[in-house]
mmCIF file of C-alpha atoms and ligand atoms in Angstrom:
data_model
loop_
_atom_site.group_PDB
_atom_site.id
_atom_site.type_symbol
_atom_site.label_atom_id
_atom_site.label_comp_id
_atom_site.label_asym_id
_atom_site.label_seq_id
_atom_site.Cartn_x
_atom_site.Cartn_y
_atom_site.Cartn_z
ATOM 1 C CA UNK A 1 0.000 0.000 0.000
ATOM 2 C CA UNK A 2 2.757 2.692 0.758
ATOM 3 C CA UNK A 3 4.521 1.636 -2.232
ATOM 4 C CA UNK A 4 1.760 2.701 -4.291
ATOM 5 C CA UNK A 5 0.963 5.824 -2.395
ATOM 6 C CA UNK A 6 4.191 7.491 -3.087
ATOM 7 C CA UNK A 7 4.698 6.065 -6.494
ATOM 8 C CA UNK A 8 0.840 7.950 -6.706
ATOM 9 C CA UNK A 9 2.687 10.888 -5.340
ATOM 10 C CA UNK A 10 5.633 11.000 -7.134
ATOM 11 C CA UNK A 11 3.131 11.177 -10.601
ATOM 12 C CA UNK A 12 1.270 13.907 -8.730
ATOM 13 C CA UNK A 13 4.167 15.591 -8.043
ATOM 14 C CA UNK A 14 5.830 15.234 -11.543
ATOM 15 C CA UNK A 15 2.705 16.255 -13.641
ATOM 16 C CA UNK A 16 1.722 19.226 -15.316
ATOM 17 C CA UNK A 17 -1.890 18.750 -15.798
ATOM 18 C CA UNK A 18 -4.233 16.590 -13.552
ATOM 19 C CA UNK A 19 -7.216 15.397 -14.021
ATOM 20 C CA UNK A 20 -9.550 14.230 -11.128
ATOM 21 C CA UNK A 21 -12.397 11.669 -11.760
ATOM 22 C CA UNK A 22 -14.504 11.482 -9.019
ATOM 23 C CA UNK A 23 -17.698 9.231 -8.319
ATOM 24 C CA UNK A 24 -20.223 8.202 -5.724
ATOM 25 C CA UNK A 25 -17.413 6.733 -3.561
ATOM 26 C CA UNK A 26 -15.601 10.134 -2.752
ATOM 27 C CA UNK A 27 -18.823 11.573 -0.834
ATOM 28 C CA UNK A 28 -19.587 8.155 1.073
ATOM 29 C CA UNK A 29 -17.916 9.427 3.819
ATOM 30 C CA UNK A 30 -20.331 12.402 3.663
ATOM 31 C CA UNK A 31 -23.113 10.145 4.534
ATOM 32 C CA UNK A 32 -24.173 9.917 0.846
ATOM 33 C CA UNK A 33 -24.881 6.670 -0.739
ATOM 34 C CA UNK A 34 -23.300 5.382 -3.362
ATOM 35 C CA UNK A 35 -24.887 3.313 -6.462
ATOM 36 C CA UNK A 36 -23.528 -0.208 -7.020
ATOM 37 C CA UNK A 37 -22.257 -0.856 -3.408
ATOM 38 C CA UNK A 38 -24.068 -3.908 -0.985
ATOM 39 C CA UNK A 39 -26.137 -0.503 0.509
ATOM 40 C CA UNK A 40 -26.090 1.170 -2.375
ATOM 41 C CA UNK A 41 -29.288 3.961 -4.075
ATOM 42 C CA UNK A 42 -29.979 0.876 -6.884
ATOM 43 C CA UNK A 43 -30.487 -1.627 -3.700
ATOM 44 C CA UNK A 44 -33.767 0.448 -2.818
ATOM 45 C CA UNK A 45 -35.966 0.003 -5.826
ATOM 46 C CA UNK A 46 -38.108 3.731 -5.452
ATOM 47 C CA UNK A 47 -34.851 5.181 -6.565
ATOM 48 C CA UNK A 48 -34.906 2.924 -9.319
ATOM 49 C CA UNK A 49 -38.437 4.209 -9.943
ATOM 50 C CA UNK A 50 -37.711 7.936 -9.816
ATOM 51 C CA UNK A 51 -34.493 7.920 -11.430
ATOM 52 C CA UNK A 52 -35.535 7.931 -14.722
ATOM 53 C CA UNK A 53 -37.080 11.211 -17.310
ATOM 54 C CA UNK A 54 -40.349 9.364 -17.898
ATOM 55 C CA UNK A 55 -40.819 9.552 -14.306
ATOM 56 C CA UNK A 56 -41.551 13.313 -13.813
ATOM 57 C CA UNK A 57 -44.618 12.382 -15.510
ATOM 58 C CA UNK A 58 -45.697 9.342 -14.233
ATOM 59 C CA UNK A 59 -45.891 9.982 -10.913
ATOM 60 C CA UNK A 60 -44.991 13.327 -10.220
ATOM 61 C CA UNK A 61 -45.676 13.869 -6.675
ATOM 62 C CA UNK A 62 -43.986 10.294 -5.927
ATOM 63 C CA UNK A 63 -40.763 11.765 -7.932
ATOM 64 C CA UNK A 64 -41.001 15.531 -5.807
ATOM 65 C CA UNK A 65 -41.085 13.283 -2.435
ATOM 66 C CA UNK A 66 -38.081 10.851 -3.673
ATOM 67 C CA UNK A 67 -36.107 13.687 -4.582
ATOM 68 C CA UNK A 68 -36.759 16.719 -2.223
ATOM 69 C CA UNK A 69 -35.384 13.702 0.385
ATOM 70 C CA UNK A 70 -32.570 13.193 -1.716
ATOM 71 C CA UNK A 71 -31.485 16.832 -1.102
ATOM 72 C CA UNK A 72 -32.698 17.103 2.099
ATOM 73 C CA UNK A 73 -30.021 13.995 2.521
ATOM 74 C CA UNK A 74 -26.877 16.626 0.314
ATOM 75 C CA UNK A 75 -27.756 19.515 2.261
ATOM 76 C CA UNK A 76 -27.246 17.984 5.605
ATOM 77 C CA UNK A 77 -23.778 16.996 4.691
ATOM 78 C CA UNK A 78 -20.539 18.506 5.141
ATOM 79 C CA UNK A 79 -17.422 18.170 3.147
ATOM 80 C CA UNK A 80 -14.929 15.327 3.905
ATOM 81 C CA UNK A 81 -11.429 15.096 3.766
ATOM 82 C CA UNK A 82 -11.297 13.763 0.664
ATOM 83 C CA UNK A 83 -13.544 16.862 -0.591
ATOM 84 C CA UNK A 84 -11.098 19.161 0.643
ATOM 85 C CA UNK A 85 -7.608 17.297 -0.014
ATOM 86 C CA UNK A 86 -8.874 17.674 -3.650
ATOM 87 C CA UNK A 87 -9.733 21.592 -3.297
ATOM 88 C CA UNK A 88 -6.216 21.731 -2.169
ATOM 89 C CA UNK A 89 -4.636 19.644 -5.078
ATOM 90 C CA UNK A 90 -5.992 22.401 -6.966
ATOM 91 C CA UNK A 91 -4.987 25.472 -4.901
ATOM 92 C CA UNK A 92 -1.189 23.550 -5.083
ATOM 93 C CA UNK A 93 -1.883 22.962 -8.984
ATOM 94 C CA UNK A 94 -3.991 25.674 -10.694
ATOM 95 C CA UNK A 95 -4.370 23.493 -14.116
ATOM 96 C CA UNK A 96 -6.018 20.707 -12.373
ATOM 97 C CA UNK A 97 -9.510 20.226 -13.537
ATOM 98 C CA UNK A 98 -12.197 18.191 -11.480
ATOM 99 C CA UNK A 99 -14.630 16.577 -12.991
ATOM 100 C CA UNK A 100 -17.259 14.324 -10.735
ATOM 101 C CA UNK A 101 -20.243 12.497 -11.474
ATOM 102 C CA UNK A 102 -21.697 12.933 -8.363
ATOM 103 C CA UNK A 103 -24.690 15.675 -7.992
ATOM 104 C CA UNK A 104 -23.972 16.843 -4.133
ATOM 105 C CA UNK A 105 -21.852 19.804 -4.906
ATOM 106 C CA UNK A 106 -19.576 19.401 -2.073
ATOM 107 C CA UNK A 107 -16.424 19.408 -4.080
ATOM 108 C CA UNK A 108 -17.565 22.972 -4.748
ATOM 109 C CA UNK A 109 -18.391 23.343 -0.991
ATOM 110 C CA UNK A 110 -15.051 22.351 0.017
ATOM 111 C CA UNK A 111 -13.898 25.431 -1.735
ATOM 112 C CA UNK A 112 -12.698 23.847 -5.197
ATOM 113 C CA UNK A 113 -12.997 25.893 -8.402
ATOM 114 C CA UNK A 114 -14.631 25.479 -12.005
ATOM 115 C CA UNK A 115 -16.105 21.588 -11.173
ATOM 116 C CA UNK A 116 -17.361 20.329 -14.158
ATOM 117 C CA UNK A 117 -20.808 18.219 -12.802
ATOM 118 C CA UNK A 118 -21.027 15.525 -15.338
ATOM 119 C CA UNK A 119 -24.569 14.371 -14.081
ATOM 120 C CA UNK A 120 -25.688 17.815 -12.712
ATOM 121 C CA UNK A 121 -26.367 18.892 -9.131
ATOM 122 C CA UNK A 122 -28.862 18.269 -6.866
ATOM 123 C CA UNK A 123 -28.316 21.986 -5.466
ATOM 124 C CA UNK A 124 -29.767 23.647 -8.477
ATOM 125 C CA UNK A 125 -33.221 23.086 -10.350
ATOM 126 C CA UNK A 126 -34.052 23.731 -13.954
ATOM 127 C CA UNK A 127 -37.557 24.286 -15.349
ATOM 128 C CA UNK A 128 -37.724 21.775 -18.739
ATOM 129 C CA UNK A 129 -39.715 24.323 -20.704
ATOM 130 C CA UNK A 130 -38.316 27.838 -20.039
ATOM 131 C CA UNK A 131 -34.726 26.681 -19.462
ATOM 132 C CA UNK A 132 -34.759 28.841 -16.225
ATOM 133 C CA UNK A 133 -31.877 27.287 -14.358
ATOM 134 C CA UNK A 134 -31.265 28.405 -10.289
ATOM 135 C CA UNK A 135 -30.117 28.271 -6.753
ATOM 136 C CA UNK A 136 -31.052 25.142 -4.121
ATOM 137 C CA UNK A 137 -33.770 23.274 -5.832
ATOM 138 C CA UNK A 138 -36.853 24.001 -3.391
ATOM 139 C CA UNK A 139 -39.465 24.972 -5.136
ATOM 140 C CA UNK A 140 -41.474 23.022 -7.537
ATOM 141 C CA UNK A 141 -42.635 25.886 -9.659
ATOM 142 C CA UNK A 142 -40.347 27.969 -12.192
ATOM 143 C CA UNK A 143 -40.051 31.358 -10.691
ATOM 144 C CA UNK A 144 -40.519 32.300 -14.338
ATOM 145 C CA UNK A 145 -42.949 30.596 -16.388
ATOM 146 C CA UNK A 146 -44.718 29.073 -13.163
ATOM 147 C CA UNK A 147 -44.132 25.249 -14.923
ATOM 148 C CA UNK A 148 -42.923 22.280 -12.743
ATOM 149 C CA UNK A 149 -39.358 22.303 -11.857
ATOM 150 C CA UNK A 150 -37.130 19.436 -11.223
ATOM 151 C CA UNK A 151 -33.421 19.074 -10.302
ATOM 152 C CA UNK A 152 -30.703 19.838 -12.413
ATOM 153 C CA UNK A 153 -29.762 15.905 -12.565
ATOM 154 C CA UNK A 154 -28.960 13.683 -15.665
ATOM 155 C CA UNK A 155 -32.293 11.312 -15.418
ATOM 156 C CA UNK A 156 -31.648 7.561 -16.919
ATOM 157 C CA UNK A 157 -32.109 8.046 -20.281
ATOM 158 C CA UNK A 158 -31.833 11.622 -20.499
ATOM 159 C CA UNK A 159 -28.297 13.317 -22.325
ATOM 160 C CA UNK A 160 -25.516 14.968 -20.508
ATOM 161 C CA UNK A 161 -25.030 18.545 -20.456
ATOM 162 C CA UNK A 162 -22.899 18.777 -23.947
ATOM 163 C CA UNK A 163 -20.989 21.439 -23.289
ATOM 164 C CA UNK A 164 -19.639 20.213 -19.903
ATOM 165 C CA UNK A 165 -19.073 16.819 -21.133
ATOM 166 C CA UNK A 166 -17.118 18.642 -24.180
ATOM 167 C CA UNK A 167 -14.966 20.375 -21.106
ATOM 168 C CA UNK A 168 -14.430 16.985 -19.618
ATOM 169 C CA UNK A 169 -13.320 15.217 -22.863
ATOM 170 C CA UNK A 170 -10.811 17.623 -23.719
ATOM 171 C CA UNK A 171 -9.849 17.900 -20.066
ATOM 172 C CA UNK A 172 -9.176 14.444 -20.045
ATOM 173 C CA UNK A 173 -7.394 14.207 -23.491
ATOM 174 C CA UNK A 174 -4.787 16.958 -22.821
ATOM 175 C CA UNK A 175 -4.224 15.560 -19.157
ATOM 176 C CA UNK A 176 -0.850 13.917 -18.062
ATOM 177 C CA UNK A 177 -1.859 12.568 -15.155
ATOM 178 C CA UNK A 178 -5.763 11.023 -14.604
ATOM 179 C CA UNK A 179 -6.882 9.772 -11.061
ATOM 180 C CA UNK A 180 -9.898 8.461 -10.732
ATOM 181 C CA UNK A 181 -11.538 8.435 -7.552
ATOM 182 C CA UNK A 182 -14.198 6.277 -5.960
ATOM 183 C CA UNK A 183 -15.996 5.441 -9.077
ATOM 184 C CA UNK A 184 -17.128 2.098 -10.875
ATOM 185 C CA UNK A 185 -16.918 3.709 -13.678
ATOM 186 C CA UNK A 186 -19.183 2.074 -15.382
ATOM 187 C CA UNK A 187 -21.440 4.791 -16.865
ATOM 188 C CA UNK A 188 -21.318 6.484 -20.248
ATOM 189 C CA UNK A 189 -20.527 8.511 -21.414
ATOM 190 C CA UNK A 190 -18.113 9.371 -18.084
ATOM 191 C CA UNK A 191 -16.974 6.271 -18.400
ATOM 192 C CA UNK A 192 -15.275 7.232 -21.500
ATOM 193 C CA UNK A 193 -13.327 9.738 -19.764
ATOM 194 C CA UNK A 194 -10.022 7.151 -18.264
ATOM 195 C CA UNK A 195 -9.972 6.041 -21.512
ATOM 196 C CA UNK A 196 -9.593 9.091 -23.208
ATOM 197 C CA UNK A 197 -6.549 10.231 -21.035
ATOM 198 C CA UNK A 198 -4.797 6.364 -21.890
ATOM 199 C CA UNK A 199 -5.240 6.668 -25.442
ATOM 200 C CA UNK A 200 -4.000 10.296 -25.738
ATOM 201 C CA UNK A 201 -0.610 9.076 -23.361
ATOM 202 C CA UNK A 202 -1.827 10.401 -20.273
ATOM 203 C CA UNK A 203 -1.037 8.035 -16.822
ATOM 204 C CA UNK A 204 -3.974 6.494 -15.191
ATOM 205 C CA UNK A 205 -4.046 6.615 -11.045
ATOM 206 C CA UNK A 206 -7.309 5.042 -9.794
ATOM 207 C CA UNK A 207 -7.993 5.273 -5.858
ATOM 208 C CA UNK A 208 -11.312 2.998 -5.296
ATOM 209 C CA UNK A 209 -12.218 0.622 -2.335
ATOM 210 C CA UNK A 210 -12.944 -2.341 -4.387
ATOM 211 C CA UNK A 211 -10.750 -3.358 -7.399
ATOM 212 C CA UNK A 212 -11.561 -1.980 -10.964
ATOM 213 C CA UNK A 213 -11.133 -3.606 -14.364
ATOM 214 C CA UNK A 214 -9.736 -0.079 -15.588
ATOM 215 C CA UNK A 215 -6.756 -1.055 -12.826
ATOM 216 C CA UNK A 216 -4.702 -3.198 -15.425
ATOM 217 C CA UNK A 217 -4.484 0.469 -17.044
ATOM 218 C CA UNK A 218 -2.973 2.210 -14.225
ATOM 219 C CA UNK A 219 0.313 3.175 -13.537
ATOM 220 C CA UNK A 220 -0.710 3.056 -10.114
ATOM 221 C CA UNK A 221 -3.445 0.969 -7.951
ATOM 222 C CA UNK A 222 -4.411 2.749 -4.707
ATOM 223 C CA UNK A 223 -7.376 0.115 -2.864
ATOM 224 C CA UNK A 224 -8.667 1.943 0.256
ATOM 225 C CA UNK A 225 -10.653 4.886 1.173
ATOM 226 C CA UNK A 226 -11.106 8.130 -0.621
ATOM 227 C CA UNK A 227 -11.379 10.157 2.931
ATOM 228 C CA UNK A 228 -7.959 8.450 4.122
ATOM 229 C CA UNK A 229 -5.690 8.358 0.775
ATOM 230 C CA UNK A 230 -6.444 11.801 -0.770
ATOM 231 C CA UNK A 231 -4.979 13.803 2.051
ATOM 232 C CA UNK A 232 -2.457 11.756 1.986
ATOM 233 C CA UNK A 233 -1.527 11.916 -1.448
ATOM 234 C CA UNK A 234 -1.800 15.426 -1.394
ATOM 235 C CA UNK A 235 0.028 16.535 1.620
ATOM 236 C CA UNK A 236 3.002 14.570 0.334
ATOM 237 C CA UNK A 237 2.673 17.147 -2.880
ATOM 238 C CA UNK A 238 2.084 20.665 -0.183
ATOM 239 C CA UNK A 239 5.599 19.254 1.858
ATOM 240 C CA UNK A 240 7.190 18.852 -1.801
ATOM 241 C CA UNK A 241 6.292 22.470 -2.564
ATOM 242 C CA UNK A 242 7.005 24.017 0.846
ATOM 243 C CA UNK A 243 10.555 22.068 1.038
ATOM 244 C CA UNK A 244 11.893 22.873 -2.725
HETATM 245 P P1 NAD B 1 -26.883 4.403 -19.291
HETATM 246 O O1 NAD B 1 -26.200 3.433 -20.191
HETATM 247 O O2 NAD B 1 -28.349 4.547 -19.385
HETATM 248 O O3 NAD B 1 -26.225 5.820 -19.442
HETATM 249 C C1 NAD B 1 -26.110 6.348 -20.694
HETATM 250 C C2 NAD B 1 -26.807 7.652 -20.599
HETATM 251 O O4 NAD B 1 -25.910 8.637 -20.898
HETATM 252 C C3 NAD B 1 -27.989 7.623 -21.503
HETATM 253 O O5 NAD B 1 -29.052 8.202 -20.788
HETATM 254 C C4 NAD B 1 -27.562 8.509 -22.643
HETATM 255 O O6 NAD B 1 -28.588 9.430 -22.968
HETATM 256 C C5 NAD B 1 -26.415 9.294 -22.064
HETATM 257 N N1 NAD B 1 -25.342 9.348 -23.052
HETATM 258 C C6 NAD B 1 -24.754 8.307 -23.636
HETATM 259 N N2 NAD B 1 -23.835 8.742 -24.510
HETATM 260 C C7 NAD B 1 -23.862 10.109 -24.424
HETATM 261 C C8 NAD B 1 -23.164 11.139 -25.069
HETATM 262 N N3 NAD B 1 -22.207 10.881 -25.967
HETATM 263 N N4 NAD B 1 -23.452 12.408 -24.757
HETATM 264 C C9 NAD B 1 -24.385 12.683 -23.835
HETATM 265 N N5 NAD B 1 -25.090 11.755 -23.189
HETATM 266 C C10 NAD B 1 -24.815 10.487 -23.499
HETATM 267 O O7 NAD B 1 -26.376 4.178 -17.848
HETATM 268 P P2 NAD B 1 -27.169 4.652 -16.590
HETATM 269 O O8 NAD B 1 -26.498 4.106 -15.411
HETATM 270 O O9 NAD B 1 -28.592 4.278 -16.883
HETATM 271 O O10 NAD B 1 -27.080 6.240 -16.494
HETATM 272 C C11 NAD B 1 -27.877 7.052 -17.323
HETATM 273 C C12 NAD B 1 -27.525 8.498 -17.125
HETATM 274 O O11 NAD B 1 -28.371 9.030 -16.106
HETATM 275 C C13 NAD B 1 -26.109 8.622 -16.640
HETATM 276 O O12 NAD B 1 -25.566 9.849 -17.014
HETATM 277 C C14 NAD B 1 -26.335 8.555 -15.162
HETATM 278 O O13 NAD B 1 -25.270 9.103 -14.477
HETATM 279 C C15 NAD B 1 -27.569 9.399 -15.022
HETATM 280 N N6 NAD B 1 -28.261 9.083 -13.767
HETATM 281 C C16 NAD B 1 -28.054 9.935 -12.724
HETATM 282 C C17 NAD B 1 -28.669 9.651 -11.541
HETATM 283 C C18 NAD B 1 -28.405 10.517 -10.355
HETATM 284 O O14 NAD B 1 -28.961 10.277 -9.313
HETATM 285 N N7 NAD B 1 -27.496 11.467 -10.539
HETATM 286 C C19 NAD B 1 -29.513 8.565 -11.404
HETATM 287 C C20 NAD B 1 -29.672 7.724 -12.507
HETATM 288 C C21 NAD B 1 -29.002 7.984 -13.695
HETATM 289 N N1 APR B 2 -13.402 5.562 -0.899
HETATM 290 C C1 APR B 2 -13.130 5.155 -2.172
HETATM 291 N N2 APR B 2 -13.984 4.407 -2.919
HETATM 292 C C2 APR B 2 -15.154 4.056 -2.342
HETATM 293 C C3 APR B 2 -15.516 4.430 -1.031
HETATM 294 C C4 APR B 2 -14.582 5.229 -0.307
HETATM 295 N N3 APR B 2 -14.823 5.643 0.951
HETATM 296 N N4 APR B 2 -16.734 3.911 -0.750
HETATM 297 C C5 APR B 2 -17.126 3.248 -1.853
HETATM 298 N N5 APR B 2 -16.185 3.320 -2.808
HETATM 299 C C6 APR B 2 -16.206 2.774 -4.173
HETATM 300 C C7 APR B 2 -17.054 1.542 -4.322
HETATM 301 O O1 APR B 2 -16.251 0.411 -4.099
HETATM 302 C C8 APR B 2 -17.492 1.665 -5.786
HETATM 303 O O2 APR B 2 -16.577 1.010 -6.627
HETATM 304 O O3 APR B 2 -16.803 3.778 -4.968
HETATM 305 C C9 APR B 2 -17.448 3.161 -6.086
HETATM 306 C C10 APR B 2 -18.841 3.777 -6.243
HETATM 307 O O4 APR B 2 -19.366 3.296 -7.474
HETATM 308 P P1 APR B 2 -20.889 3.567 -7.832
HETATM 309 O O5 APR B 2 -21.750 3.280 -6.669
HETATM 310 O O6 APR B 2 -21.147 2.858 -9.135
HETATM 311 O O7 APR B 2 -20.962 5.150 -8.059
HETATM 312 P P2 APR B 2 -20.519 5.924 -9.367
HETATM 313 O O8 APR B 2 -19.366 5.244 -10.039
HETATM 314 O O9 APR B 2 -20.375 7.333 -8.996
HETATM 315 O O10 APR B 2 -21.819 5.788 -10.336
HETATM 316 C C11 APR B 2 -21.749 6.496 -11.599
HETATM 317 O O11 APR B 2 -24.058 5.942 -12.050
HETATM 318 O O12 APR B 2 -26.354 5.784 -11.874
HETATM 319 C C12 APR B 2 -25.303 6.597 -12.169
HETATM 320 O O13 APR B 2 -25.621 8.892 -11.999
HETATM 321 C C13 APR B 2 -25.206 7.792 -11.271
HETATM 322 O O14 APR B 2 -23.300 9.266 -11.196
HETATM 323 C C14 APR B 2 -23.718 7.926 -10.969
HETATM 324 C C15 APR B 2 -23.121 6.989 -11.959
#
C-alpha cells in the first residue's frame, strides 16, 4: 500500500496537468450513498423508480417526495477530507480540472474551483420548458414561467449537459496525469473519460475501495478509502512544494 501511495505521489508531483475523476465513492464518507455498493441507491428500488425522465410524468408527486429527500439527505452533509484534499490539489496545482459524477456539490463546498458536474447537481433546479436554471432546488414551480421544476440531474435516459461533457473530454485528453476516484466507472458517457486520457498518453491513477477492471491500465493501484488516501496523497505534494 505505501509503495503505491508514493509512487501515486511522485506522478502527482511530476505532472503538469491533472485530471480528477470522481464518483459516488468520494462523498460516502459524507453520509451519501453510493450506487452499485451492498447498501447502495440501486439496492432500494423507489430510486430505481424515480431515477428515470419518464418519471416526472408518471408519478410526479412520488418523484417531488423521492427527490426533495434526496437533497434534504446533500444539504445535511458537510465536506470530507477527501472533498477538501482535492480543493487543495488544486490550490497547489492551478491546471487541475475536477470533474465528478456525483450531484452533491460538495467538491464545490469544500472550496474547489470550475467543477465540471457531469450528471448535474442536486443543489440547483431547472424548469424543462423555459430553461430557467437556479439556486437550491426548493421549489417546484419555475419562478418564471410558473411550470414544474425538477433538479438539475442527468435522469436515466436523459443526455448529458454537452458542453460540460465537451470540457471533460478535452480535459481528459490533454491531461498527463488522470486519477480516478471512488468510481465504478461504469457509466457512459463518463466512463469514457479514463480512456480518453490512456489513449492520448496520459497516466492512469485510480484510488477505489474495491478493485476496478480499468486497474490493469494504471500506472498506479491505490485500494482503500477516498477520505484516508487523498490527504495523503496530497500533503506529500504541499511538503514537496514548501521544502523545494
Ligand atoms: P446508461 O447506459 O443509461 O447511461 C447512458 C446515458 O448517458 C444515456 O441516458 C444517454 O442518454 C447518455 N449518453 C450516452 N452517450 C452520451 C453522449 N455521448 N453524450 C451525452 N449523453 C450520453 O447508464 P445509466 O447508469 O442508466 O445512467 C444514465 C444516465 O443518467 C447517466 O448519465 C447517469 O449518471 C444518469 N443518472 C443519474 C442519476 C443521479 O442520481 N445522478 C440517477 C440515474 C441515472
Ligand atoms: N473511498 C473510495 N472508494 C469508495 C468508497 C470510499 N470511501 N466507498 C465506496 N467506494 C467505491 C465503491 O467500491 C465503488 O466502486 O466507490 C465506487 C462507487 O461506485 P458507484 O456506486 O457505481 O458510483 P458511481 O461510479 O459514482 O456511479 C456512476 O451511475 O447511476 C449513475 O448517476 C449515477 O453518477 C452515478 C453513476
Amino acid at each position: 500500500e505505501g509503495i503505491a501511495l508514493e509512487l501515486a505521489a511522485e506522478l502527482l508531483r511530476s505532472a503538469r496537468r491533472i485530471v480528477v475523476f470522481s464518483g459516488a465513492g468520494l462523498s460516502k464518507a459524507s453520509g451519501i450513498p453510493t450506487y452499485r455498493d451492498a447498501d447502495g441507491l440501486w439496492m432500494n428500488k423507489d430510486a430505481l423508480r424515480f431515477s428515470h425522465a419518464e418519471d416526472l410524468d408518471r408519478d410526479p408527486a412520488g418523484f417531488s417526495r423521492f427527490w426533495a429527500e434526496r437533497l434534504r439527505v446533500v444539504e445535511a452533509a458537510r465536506p470530507n477530507p477527501g472533498h477538501l484534499a482535492l480543493a487543495q490539489l488544486q490550490r497547489l496545482r492551478p491546471a487541475t480540472r475536477l470533474v465528478t459524477q456525483n450531484v452533491d456539490g460538495l467538491l464545490s463546498r469544500a472550496g474547489a474551483a470550475d467543477v465540471l458536474e457531469l450528471h448535474g447537481s442536486l443543489r440547483r433546479w431547472r424548469c424543462d420548458h423555459c430553461g430557467n436554471r437556479r439556486g437550491p432546488w426548493l421549489f417546484q414551480r419555475c419562478l418564471r414561467c410558473g411550470r414544474r421544476a425538477r433538479p438539475d440531474v442527468v435522469m436515466f435516459g436523459e443526455m448529458l449537459n454537452k458542453g460540460v461533457l465537451l470540457d471533460a473530454q478535452s480535459a481528459a485528453q490533454e491531461s498527463d496525469l488522470f486519477l480516478l476516484v471512488g468510481s465504478t466507472a461504469v457509466v457512459y458517457p463518463a466512463a469514457d473519460l479514463p480512456q480518453q486520457a490512456l489513449a492520448n498518453g496520459g497516466q492512469l491513477v485510480t484510488l477505489n475501495a474495491e478493485p476496478l477492471a480499468l486497474d490493469h491500465s494504471a500506472t498506479a493501484v491505490l485500494h482503500g478509502k477516498a477520505e484516508e488516501l487523498l490527504p495523503r496523497l496530497v500533503e506529500s505534494l504541499g511538503r514537496q512544494v514548501s521544502g523545494s
